[in-house]
Short mmCIF file of C-alpha atoms and ligand atoms in Angstrom, two decimals:
data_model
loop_
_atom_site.label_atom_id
_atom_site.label_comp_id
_atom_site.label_asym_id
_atom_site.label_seq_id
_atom_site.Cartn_x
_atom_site.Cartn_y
_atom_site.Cartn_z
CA UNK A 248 -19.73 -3.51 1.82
CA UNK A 249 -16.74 -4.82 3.34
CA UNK A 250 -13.93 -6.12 1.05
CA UNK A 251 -11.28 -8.69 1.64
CA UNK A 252 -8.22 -8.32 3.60
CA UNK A 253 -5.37 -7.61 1.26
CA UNK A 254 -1.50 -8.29 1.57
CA UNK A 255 0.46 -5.62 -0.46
CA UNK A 256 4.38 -7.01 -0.97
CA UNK A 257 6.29 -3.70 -1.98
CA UNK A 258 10.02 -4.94 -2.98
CA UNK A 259 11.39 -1.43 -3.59
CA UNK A 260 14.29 -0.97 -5.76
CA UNK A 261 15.45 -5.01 -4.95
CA UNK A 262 16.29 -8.02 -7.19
CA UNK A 263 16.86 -9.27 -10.45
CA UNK A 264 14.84 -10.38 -13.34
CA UNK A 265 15.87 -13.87 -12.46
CA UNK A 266 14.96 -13.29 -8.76
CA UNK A 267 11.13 -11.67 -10.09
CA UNK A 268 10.24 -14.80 -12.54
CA UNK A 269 12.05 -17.61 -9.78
CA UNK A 270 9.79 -15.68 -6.86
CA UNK A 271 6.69 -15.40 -9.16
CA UNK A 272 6.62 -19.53 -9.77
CA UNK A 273 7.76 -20.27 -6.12
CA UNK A 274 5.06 -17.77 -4.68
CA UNK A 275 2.16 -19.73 -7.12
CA UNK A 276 3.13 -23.28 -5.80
CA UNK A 277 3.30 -21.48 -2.00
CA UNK A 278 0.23 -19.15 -1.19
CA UNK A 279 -2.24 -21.05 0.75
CA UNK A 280 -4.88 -21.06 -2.27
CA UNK A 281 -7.26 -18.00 -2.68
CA UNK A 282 -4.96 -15.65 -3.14
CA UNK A 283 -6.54 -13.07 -5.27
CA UNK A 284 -5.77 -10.68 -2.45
CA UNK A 285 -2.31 -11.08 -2.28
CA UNK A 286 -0.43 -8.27 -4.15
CA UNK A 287 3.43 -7.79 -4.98
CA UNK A 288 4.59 -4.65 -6.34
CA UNK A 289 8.33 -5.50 -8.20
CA UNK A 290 10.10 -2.65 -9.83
CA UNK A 291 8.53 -1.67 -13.04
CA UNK A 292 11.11 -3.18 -15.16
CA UNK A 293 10.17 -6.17 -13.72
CA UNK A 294 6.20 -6.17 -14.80
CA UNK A 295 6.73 -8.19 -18.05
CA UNK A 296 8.62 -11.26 -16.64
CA UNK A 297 6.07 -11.23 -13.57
CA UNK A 298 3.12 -10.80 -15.61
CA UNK A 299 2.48 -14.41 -17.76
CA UNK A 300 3.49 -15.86 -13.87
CA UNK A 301 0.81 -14.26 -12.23
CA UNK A 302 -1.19 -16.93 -10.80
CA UNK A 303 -2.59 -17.14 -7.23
CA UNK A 304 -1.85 -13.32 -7.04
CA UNK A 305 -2.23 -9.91 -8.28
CA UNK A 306 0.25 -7.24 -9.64
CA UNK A 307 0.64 -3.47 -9.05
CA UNK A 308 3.08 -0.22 -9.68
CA UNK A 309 4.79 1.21 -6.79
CA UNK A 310 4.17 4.97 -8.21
CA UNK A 311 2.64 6.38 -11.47
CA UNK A 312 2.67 9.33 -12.93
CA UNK A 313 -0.76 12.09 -12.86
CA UNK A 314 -0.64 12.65 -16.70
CA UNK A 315 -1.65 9.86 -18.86
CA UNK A 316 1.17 10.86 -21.70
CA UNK A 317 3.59 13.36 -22.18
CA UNK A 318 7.51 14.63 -21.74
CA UNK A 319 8.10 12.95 -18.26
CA UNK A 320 11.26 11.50 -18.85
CA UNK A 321 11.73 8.40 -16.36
CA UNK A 322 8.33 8.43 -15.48
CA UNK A 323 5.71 5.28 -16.25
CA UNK A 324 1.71 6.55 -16.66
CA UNK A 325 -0.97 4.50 -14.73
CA UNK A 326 -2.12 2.99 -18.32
CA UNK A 327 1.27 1.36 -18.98
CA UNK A 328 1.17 -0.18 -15.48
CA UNK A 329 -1.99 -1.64 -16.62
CA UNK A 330 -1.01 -2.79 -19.75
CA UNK A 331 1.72 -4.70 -17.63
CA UNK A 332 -0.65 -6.75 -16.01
CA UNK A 333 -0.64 -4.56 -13.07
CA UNK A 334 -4.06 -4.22 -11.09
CA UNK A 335 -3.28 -1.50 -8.13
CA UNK A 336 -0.49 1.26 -7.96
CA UNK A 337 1.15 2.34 -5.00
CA UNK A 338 1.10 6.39 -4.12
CA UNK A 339 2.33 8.44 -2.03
CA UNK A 340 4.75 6.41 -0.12
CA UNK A 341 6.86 7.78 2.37
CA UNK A 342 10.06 7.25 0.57
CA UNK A 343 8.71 9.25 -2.51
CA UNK A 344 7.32 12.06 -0.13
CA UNK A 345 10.59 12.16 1.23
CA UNK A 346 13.20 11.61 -1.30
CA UNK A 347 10.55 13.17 -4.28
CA UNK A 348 9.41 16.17 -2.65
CA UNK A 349 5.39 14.29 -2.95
CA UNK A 350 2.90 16.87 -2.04
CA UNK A 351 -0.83 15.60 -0.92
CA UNK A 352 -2.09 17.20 -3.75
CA UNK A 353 0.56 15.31 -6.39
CA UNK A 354 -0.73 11.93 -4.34
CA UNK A 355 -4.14 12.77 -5.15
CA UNK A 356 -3.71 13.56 -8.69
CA UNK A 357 -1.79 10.09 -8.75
CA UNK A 358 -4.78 8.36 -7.36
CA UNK A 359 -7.36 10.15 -9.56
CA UNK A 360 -5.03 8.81 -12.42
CA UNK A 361 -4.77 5.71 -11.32
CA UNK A 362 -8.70 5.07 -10.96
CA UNK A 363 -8.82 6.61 -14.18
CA UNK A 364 -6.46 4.06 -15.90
CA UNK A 365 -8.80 0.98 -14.08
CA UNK A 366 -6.04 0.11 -11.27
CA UNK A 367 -7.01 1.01 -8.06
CA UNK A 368 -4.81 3.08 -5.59
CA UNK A 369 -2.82 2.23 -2.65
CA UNK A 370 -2.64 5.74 -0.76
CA UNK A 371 -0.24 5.94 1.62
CA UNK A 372 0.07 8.39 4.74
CA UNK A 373 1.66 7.93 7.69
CA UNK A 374 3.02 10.64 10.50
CA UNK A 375 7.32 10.91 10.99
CA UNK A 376 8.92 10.72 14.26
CA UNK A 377 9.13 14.46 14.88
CA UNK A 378 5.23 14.63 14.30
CA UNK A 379 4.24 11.97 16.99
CA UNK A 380 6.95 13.10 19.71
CA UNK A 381 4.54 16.65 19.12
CA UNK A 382 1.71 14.78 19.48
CA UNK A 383 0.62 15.81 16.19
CA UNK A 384 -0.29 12.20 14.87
CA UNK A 385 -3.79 12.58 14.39
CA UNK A 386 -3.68 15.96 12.89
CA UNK A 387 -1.00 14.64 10.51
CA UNK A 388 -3.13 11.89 9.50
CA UNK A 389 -6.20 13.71 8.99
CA UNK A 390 -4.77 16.35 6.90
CA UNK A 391 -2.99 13.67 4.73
CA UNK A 392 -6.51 11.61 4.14
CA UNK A 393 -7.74 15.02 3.45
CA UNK A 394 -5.65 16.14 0.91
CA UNK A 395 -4.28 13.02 -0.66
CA UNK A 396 -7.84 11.02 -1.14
CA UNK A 397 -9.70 12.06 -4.20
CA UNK A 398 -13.38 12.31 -4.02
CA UNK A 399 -14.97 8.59 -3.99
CA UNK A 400 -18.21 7.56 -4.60
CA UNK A 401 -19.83 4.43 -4.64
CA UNK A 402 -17.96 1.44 -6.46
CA UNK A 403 -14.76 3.49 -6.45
CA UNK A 404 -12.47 0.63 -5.16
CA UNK A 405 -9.47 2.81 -3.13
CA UNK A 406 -7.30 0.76 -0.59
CA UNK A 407 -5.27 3.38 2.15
CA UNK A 408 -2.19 2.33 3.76
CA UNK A 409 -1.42 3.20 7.27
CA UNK A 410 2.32 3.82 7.53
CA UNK A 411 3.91 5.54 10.43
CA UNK A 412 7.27 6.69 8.74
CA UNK A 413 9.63 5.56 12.28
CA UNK A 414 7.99 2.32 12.02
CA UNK A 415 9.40 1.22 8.33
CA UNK A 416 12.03 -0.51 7.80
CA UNK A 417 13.04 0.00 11.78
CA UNK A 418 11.33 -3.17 13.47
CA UNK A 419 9.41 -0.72 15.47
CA UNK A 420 5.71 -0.93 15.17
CA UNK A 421 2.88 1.05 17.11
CA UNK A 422 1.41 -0.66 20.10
CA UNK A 423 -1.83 -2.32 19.86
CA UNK A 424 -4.30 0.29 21.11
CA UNK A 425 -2.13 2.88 18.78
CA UNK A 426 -2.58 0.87 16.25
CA UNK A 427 -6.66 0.52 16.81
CA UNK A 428 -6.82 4.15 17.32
CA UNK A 429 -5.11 5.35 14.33
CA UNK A 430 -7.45 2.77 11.99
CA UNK A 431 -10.48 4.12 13.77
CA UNK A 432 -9.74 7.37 13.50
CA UNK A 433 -9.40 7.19 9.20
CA UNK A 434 -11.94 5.01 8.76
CA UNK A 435 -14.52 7.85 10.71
CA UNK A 436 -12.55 10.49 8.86
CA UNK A 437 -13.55 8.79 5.45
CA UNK A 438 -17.36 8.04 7.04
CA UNK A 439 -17.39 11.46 7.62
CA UNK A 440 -16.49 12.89 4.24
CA UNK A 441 -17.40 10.28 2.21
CA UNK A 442 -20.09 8.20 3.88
CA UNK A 443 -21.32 5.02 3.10
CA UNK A 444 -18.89 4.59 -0.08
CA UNK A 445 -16.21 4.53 2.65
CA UNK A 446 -17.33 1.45 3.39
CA UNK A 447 -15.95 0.02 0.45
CA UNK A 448 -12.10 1.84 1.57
CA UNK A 449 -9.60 -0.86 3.23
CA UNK A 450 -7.04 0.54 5.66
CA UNK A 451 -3.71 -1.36 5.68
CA UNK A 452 -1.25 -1.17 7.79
CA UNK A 453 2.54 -1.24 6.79
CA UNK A 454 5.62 -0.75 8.75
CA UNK A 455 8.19 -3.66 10.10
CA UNK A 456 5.71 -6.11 9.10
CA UNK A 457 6.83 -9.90 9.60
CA UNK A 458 5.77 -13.35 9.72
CA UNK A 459 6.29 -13.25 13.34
CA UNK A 460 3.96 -10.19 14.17
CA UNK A 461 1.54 -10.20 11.39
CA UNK A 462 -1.66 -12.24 12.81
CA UNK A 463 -1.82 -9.85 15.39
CA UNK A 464 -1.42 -6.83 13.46
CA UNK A 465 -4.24 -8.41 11.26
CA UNK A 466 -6.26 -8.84 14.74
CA UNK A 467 -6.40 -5.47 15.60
CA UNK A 468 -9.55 -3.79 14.81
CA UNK A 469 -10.03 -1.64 11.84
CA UNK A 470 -6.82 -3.46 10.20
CA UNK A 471 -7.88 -4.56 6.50
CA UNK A 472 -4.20 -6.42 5.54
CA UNK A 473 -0.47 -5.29 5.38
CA UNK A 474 1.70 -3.36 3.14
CA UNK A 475 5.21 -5.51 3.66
CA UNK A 476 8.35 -4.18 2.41
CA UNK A 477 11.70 -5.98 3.79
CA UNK A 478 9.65 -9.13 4.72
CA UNK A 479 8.38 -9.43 1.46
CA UNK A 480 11.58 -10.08 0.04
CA UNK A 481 11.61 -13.82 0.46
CA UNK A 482 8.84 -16.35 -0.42
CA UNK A 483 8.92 -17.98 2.81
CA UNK A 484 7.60 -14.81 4.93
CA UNK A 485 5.54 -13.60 2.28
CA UNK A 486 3.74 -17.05 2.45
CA UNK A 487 3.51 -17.10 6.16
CA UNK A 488 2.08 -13.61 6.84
CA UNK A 489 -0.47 -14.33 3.44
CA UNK A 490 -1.67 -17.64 5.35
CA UNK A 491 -2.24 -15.28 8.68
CA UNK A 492 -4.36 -13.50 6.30
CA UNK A 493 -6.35 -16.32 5.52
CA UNK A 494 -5.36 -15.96 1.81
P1 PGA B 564 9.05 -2.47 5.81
O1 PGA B 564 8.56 -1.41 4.70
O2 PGA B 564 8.05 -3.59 5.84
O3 PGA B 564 10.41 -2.90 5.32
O4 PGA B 564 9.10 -1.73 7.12
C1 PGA B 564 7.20 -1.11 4.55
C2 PGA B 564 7.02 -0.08 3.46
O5 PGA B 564 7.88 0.79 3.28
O6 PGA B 564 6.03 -0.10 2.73
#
């Protein structure tokens, strides 16, 4: 079973409370109407003004913690995002690989707790610069969907995000037939390990997404939405690449 294309706006550490409730009522009046798949991600501290002006969308964590309680000082547990109205949780992004130290093995646990809590996982993997000028991409990506997917089985609802690391936040993006290939490549990797409850597994792409390039990024075979960071910013592109989703 094939799910619908999802759009996955992930602000990072941006805005104000004013800027979160102002962007949640502008972004109810703007999505083009069946927007159930469109997903923004504030900062957490943001969750409780977003969450009684959630209409037309859905709302999710950009990282959780594995452990469901406990002396984590900073951290927020995949049952608090959900009791903030959240409905998915970002892990593993490159920026918290990088600047956190993430292993694939932390990512999974994050996932496992996340499915766990009821909010369903946003995995991302992606290769860095170094990696693809060694040709390594595809070894790079298969050991990441290796290590940071946890088991699924049938009616476990896990969305992956394709992110090369030079492509975010640069206004680079992979070519077309790169872009195919990679997509191909996981969604046979999870066929392979997992097999038909892979069918259920979307495969975003995120990197230098815009309104200007996203209806063909959402062309490309094997593409099953975006993950938007800087472009999600303001209502205007987030409305325009959620209507070349058909949302
Ligand atoms: P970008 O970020 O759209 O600004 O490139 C994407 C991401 O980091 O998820």
């Amino acid at each position: 079973m094939t799910r619908p294309k999802l759009m996955v706006a992930n602000w990072k550490m941006h805005g104000t409370r004013a800027d979160a409730r102002s962007y949640a009522q502008a972004m109810a009046r703007m999505l083009p109407g069946g927007g159930a798949r469109v997903v923004i991600c504030p900062p957490a501290g943001f969750l409780a003004d977003m969450q009684p002006l959630a209409e037309g969308f859905s709302l999710g964590g950009q990282d959780c913690h594995p452990e469901p309680s406990g002396a984590y000082t900073g951290e927020h547990s995949a049952a608090m995002l959900k009791e903030l109205g959240c409905e998915y949780v970002i892990v593993g992004h490159s920026e918290r690989r990088q600047y956190h130290g993430e292993t694939g093995a932390l990512v999974r646990a994050k996932a496992e707790a996340a499915l766990a809590a009821g909010l369903e996982p946003i995995v991302c993997i992606g290769e860095r610069l170094e990696e693809r000028r060694q040709g390594q991409t595809e070894a790079v990506l298969s050991r990441q969907v290796e290590n940071s997917v946890p088991p699924l089985t049938f009616g476990t609802n896990l969305t992956i995000a394709y992110e090369p690391v030079w492509a975010i936040g640069t206004g680079l993006t992979p070519t077309s037939s790169d872009l195919h290939a990679a997509h191909e490549r996981i969604h046979r990797q999870l066929h392979a390990r997992f097999g038909e409850a892979a069918r259920a597994v979307r495969v975003l792409y995120g990197g230098s997404v815009k309104a200007e390039n996203a209806a063909e990024i959402l062309r490309s075979p094997g593409v099953d939405g975006v993950l938007v960071g800087g472009a999600s910013l303001k209502v205007e592109s987030m409305a325009a690449i959620a209507s070349s989703l058909g949302a």
